[in-house]
Short mmCIF file of C-alpha atoms in Angstrom, two decimals:
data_model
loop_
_atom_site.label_atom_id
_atom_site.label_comp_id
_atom_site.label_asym_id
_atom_site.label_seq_id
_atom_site.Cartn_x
_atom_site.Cartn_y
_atom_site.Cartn_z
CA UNK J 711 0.00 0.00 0.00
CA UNK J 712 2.94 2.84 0.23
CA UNK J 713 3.40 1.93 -3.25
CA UNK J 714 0.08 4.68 -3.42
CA UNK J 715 1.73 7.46 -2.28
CA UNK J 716 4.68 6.97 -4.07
CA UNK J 717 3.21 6.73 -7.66
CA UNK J 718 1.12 9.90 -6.27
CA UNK J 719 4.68 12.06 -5.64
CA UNK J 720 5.99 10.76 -9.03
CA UNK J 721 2.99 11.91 -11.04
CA UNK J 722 3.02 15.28 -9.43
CA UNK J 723 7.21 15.77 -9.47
CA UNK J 724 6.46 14.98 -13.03
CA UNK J 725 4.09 17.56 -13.99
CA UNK J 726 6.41 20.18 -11.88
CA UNK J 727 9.82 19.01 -13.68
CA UNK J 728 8.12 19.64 -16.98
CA UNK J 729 8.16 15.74 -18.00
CA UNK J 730 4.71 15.55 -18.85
CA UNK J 731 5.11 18.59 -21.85
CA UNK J 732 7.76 16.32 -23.39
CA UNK J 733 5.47 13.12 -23.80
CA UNK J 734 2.49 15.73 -25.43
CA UNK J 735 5.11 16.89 -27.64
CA UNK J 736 6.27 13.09 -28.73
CA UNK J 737 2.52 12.50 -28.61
CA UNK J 738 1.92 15.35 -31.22
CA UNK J 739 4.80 14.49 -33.42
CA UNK J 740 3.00 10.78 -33.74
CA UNK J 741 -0.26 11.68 -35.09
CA UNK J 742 0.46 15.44 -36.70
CA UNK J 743 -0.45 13.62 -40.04
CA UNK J 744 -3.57 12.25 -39.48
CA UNK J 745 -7.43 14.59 -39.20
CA UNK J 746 -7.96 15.13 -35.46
CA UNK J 747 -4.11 15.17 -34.47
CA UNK J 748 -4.02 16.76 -31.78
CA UNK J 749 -6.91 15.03 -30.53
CA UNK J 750 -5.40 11.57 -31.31
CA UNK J 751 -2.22 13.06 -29.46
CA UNK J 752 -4.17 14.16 -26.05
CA UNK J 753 -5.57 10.71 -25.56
CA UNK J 754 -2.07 8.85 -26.11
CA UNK J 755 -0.54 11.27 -23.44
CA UNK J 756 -3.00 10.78 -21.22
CA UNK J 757 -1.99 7.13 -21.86
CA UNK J 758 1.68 8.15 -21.28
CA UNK J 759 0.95 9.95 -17.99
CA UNK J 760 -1.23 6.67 -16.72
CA UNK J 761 1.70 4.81 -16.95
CA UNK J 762 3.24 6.98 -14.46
CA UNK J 763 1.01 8.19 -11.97
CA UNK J 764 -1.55 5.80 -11.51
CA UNK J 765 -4.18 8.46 -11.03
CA UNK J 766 -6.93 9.49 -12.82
CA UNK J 767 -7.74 13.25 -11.32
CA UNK J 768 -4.03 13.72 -11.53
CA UNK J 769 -3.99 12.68 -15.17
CA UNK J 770 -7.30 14.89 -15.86
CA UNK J 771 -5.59 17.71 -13.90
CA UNK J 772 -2.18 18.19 -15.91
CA UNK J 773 -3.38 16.85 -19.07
CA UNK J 774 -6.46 19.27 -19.27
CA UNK J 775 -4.53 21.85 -18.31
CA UNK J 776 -1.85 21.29 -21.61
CA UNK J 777 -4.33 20.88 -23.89
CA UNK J 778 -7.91 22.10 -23.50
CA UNK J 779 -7.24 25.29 -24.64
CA UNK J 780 -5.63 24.19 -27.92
CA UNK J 781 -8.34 21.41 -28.84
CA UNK J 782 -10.75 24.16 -28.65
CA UNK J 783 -7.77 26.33 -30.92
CA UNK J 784 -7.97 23.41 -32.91
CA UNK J 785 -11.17 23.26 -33.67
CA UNK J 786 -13.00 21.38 -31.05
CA UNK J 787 -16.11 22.22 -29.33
CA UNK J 788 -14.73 23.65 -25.44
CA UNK J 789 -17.54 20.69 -24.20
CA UNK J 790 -16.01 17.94 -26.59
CA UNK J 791 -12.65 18.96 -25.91
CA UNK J 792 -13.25 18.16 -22.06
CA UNK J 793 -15.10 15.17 -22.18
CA UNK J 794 -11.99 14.05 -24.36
CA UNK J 795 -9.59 14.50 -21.63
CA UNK J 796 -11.83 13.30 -19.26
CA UNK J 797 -12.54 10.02 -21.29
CA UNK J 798 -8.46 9.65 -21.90
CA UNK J 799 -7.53 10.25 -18.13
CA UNK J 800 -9.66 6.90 -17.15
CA UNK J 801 -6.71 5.05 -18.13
CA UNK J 802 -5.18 6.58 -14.89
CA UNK J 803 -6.59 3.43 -13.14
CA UNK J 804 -6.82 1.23 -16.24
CA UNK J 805 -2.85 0.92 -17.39
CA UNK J 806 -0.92 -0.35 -14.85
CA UNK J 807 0.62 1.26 -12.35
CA UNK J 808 -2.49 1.64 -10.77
CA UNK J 809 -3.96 2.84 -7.70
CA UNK J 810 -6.69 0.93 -7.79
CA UNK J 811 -5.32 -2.71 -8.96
CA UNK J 812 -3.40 -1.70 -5.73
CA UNK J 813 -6.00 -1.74 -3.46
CA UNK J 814 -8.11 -4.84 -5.29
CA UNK J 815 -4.87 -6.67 -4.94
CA UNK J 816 -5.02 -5.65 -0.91
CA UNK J 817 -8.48 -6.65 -0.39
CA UNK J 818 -8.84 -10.10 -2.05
CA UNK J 819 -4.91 -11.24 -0.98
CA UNK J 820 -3.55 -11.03 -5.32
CA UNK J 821 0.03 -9.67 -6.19
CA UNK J 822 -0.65 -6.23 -7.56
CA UNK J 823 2.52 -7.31 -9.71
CA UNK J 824 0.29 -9.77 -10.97
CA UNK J 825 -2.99 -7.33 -11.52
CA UNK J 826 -0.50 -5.13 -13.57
CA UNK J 827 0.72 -7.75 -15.93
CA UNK J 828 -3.18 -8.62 -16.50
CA UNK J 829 -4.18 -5.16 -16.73
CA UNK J 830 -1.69 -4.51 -19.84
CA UNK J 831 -3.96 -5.52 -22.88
CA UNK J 832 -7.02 -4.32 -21.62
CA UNK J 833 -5.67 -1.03 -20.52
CA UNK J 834 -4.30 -0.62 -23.71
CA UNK J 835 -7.63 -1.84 -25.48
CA UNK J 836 -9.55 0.88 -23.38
CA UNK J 837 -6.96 3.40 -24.77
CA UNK J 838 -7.40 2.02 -28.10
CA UNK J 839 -11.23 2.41 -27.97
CA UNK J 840 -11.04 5.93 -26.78
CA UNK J 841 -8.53 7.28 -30.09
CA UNK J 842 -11.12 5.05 -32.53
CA UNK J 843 -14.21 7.10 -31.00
CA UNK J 844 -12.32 10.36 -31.09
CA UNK J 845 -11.51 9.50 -34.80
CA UNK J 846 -14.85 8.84 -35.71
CA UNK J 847 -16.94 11.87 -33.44
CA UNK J 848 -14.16 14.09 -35.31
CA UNK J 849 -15.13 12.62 -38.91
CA UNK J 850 -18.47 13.03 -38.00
CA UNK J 851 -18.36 16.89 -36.53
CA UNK J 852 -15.00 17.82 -38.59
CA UNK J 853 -13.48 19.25 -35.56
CA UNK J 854 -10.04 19.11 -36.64
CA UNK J 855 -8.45 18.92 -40.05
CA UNK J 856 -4.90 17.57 -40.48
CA UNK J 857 -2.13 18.80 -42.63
CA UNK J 858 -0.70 16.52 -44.97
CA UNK J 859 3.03 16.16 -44.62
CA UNK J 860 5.59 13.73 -46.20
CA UNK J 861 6.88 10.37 -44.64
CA UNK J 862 10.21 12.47 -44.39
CA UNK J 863 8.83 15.47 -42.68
CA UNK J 864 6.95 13.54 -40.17
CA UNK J 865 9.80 10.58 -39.29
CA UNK J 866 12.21 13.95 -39.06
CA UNK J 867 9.78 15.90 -36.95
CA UNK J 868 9.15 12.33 -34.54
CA UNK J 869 12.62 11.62 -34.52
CA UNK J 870 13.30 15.45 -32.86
CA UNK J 871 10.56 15.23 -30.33
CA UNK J 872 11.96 11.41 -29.12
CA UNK J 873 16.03 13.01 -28.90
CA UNK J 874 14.39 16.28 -27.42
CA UNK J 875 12.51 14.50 -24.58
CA UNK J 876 13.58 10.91 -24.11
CA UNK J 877 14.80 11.24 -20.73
CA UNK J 878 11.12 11.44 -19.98
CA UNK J 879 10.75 7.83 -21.16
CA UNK J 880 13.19 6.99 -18.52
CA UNK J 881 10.65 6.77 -15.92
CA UNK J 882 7.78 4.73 -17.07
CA UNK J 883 10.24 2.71 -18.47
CA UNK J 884 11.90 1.62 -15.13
CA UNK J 885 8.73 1.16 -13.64
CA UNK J 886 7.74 -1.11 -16.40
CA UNK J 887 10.97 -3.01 -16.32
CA UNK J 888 11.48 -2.78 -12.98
CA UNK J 889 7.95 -4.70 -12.18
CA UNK J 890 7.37 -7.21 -14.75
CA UNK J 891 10.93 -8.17 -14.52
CA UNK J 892 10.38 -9.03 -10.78
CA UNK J 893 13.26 -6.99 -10.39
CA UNK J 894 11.17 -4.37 -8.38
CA UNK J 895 8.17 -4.52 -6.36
CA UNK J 896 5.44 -2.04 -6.90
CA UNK J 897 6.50 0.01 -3.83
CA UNK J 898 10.38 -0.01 -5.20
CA UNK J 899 9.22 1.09 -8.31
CA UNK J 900 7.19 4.06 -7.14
CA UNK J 901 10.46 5.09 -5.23
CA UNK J 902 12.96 5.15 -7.77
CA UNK J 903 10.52 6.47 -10.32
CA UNK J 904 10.11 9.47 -7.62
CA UNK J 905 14.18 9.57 -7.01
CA UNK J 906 15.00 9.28 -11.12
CA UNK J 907 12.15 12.22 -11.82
CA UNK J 908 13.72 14.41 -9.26
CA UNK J 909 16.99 14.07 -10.05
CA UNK J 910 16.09 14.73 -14.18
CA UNK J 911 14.43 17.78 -12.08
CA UNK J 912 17.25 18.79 -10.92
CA UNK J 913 19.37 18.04 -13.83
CA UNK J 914 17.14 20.26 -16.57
CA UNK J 915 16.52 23.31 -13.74
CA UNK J 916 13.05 22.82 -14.00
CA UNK J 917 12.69 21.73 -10.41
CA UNK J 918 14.03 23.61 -7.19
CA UNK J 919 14.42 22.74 -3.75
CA UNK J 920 11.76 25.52 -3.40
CA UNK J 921 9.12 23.48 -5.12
CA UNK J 922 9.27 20.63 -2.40
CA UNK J 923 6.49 21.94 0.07
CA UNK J 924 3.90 22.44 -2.11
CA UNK J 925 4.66 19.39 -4.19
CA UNK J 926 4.39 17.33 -1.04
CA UNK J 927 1.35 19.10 0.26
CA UNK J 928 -0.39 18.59 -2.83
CA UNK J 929 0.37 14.99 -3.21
CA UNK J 930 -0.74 15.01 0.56
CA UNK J 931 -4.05 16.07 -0.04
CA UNK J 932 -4.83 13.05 -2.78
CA UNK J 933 -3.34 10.98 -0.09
CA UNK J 934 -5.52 12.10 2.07
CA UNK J 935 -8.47 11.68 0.40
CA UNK J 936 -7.44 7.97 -0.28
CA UNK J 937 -6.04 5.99 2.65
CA UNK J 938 -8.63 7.34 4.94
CA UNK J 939 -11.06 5.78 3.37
CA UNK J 940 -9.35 2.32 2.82
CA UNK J 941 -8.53 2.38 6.41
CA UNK J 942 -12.27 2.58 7.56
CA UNK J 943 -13.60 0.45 4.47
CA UNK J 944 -11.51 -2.55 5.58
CA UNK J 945 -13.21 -3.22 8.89
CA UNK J 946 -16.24 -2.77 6.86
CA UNK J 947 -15.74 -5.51 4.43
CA UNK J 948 -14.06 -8.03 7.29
CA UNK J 949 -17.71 -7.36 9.41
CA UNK J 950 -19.53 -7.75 5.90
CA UNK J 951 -17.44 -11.51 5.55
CA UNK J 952 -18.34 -12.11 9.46
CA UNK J 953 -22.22 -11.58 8.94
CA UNK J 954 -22.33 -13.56 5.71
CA UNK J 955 -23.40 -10.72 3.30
CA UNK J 956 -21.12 -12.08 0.03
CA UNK J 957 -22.84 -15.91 0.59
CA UNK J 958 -26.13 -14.19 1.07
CA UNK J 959 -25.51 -12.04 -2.12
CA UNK J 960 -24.15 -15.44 -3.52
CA UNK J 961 -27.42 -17.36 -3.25
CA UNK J 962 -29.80 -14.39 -3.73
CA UNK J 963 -28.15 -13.64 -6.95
CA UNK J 964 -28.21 -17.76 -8.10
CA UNK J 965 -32.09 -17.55 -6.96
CA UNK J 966 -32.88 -14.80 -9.91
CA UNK J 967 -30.58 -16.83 -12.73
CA UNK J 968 -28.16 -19.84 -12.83
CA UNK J 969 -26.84 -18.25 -15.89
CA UNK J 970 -23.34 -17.75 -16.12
CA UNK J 971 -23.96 -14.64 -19.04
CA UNK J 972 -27.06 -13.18 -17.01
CA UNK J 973 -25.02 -12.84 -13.90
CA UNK J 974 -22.12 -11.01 -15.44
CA UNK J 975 -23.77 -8.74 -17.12
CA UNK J 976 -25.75 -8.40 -13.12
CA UNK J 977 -22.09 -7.56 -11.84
CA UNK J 978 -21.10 -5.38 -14.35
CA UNK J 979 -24.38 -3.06 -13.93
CA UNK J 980 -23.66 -3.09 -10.09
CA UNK J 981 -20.25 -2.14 -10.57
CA UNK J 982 -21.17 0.58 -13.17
CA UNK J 983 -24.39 1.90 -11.05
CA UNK J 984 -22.43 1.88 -7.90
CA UNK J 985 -19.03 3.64 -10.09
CA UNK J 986 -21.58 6.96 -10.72
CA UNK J 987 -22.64 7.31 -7.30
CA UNK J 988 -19.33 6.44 -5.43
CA UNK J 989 -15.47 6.90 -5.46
CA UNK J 990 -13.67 3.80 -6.73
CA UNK J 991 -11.63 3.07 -3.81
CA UNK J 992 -14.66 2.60 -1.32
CA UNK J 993 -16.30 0.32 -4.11
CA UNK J 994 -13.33 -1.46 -4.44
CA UNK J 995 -13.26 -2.12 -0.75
CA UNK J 996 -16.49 -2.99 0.08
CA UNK J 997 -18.20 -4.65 -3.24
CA UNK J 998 -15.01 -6.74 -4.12
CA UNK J 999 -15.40 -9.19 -1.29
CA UNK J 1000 -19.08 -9.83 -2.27
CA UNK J 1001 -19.08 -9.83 -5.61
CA UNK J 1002 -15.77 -11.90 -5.75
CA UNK J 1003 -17.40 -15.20 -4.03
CA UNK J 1004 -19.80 -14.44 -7.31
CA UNK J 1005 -17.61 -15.33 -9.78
CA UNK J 1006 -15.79 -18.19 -7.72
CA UNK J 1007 -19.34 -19.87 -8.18
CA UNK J 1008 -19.77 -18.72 -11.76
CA UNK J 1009 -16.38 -20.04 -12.26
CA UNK J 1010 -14.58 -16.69 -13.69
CA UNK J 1011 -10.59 -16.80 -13.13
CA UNK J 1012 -10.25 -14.30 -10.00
CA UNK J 1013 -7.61 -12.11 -12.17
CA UNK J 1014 -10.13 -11.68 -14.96
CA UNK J 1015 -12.55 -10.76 -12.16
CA UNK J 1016 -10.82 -8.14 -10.94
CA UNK J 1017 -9.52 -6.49 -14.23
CA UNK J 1018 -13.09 -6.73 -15.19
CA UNK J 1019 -14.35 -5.08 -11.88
CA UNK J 1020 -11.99 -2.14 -11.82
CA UNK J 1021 -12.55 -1.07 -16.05
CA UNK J 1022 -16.10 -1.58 -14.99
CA UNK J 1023 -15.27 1.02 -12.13
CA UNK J 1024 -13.47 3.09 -14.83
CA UNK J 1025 -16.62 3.75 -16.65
CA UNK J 1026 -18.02 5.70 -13.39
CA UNK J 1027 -15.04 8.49 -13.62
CA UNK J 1028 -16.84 10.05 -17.16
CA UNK J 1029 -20.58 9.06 -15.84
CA UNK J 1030 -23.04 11.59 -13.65
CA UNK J 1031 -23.58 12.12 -10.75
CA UNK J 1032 -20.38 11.75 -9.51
CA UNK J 1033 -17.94 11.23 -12.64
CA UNK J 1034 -14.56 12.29 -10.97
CA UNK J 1035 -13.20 13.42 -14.21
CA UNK J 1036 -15.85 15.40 -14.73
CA UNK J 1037 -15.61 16.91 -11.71
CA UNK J 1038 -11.62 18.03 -12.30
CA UNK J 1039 -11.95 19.35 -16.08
CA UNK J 1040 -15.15 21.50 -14.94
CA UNK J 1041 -13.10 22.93 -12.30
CA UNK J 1042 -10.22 23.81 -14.70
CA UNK J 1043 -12.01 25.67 -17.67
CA UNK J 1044 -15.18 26.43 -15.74
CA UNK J 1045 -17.43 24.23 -18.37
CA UNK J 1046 -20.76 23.21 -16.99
CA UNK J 1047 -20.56 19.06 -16.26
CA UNK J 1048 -23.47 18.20 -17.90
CA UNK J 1049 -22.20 19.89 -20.87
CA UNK J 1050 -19.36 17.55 -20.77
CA UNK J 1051 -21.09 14.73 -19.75
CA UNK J 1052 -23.00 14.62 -23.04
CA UNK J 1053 -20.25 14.81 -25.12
CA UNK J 1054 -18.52 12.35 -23.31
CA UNK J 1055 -21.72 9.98 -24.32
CA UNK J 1056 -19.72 7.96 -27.18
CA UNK J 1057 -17.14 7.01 -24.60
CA UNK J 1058 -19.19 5.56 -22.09
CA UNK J 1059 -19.87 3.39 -24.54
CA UNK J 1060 -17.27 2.52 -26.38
CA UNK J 1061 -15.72 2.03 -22.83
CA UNK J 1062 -18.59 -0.15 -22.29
CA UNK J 1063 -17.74 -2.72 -25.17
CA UNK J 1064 -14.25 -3.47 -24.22
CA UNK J 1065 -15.99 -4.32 -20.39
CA UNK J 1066 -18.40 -6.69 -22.55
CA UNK J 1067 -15.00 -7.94 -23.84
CA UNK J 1068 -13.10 -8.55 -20.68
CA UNK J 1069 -15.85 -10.24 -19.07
CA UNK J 1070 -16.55 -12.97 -22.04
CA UNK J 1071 -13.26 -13.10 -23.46
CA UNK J 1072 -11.02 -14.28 -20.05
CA UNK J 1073 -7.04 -14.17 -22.84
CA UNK J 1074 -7.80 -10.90 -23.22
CA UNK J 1075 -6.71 -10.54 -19.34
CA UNK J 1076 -4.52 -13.77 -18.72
CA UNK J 1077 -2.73 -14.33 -22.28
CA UNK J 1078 -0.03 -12.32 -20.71
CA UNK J 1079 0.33 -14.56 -17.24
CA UNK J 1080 1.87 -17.47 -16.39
CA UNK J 1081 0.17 -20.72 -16.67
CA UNK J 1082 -0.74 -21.05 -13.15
CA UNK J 1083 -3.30 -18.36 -13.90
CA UNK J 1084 -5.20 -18.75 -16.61
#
């Protein structure tokens, strides 16, 4: 669990050092070619920044704050434009690192090591679905036109944004290594990520020793919105086990249906019903250990379970009345959320397919795990 606040620090030392402008500008140099660019190019860095911080606010926080203001430059409505940022920074808890395959791995006794190696394809597939819908809504509205450019002018124009800002790669990249080497545990990851981004800090000037009480304060505050609430959910869930609620929820739920389909698709509109109306750590905490004995009886692998559970989850961040991500990008441009929250419409549901996906399709969580788990 300090592996939280860790990934926290790194996510915010990285917005401070500058880091994060460097993977929008290799971001932009990738898709500069195509119709909705720049659009294409905020989604893949919110991608970059989930591998990093593990946090979706955080991710809807700096991103937003890059980029709003040249999507709607660009061409995009100021609405779309924020629902698209709010839609990318859901991969905050969907690529691994992640906060929240953290806690799931706490609560039902699995190796978060393990829960990132699962979490790989379908993170990735989530990110996928989100640059496809973007694509299309911008076909559809003609938001953004591209400019053409040659295969030279492009590979030239890539190949200065990688040499200009590599060193930013450095740190996702040991904390990919690092874990699914078994080199690192989660925890020793988030600490030297936090050491290397302070030191390339220190290195480029963009970070002082001035900027340390405020960086730690406002890491503080996420923390503090977190743990709290894991430490009092826990007893919850234990007294939940003690009275019997998951067996009772077990049987009640094998009364209605003995259907294996029927009573996934019952999970994932509990986990998407309770992801609008509640944060996803105190869903995590308490529906995890009842829904969990679920799908031992349905016979669902307990990794696809969870990487099921927690995209489900995902879908609540961009989803009213209490869509996090909503929340953060109205606060940053002043945009009314329901505004937003209809624009961000077609990626609910895309979102909503690849959750179709992971629940009836268990490779697309396990092809990348050992035997022992699939």
């Amino acid at each position: 669990l300090t592996a939280v606040p860790l990934f926290i620090l790194t996510g915010d030392v990285l917005v401070r050092a500058g880091l994060s402008r460097k993977f929008l500008d290799v971001a932009e140099a990738l898709t500069c070619w195509a119709k909705g660019g720049f659009g294409s190019a905020t989604v893949l860095v919110c991608g970059m920044f989930s591998a990093i911080s593990g946090s979706d606010a955080a991710g809807a926080a700096a991103v937003g704050r890059m980029t709003i203001a040249r999507l709607v430059e660009s061409g995009y409505s100021r609405p779309y434009a924020c629902a698209l940022v709010a839609a990318g920074a859901c991969t905050g808890i969907l690529i691994p690192p992640s906060i929240a395959y953290i806690v799931i791995g706490l609560v039902l006794g699995i190796s978060a090591s393990t829960l990132f190696l699962a979490a790989v394809i379908p993170g990735l597939a989530i990110l996928t679905a989100i640059l496809v819908t973007n694509i299309v809504m911008n076909r559809i509205h003609a938001y953004e036109q591209g400019s053409l450019i040659s295969f030279s002018e492009w590979f030239a124009r890539l190949v200065a944004s990688v040499k200009s800002g590599w060193y930013a790669f450095v740190v996702p990249g040991i904390i990919f290594y690092g874990i699914f080497s078994g080199r690192l545990t989660p925890t020793e990851a988030g600490a030297t990520a936090v050491i290397v981004t302070i030191i390339i800090g220190f290195i480029l000037g963009t970070l002082k020793l001035s900027d340390f009480p405020a960086m730690l304060v406002s890491s503080a505050k996420v923390n503090g919105v977190i743990l709290p609430i894991i430490a009092f959910s826990l007893p919850l869930a234990q007294a939940l086990a003690i009275m019997g609620v998951p067996q009772g929820f077990v049987g009640a739920a094998t009364s209605l249906t003995d259907d294996p389909y029927l009573l996934i698709l019952m999970m994932i509109g509990i986990l998407i019903a309770a992801g609008c109306v509640m944060e996803t750590t105190p869903n995590i905490v308490i529906l995890a250990p009842i829904l969990k004995p679920l799908a031992d009886n349905i016979g669902m692998n307990e990794i696809q379970f969870c990487v099921m559970m927690i995209t489900a989850l995902g879908v609540g961040f961009i989803t009213p009345p209490l869509g996090l991500n909503l929340f953060v990008v109205s606060g940053i441009t002043g945009e009314s959320i329901l505004r937003i929250a209809a624009r961000a419409v077609p990626f609910v549901l895309c979102m909503l397919v690849v959750v179709l996906l992971i629940a009836f399709v268990p490779a697309i969580s396990t092809s990348l795990l050992p035997e022992i788990y699939q």
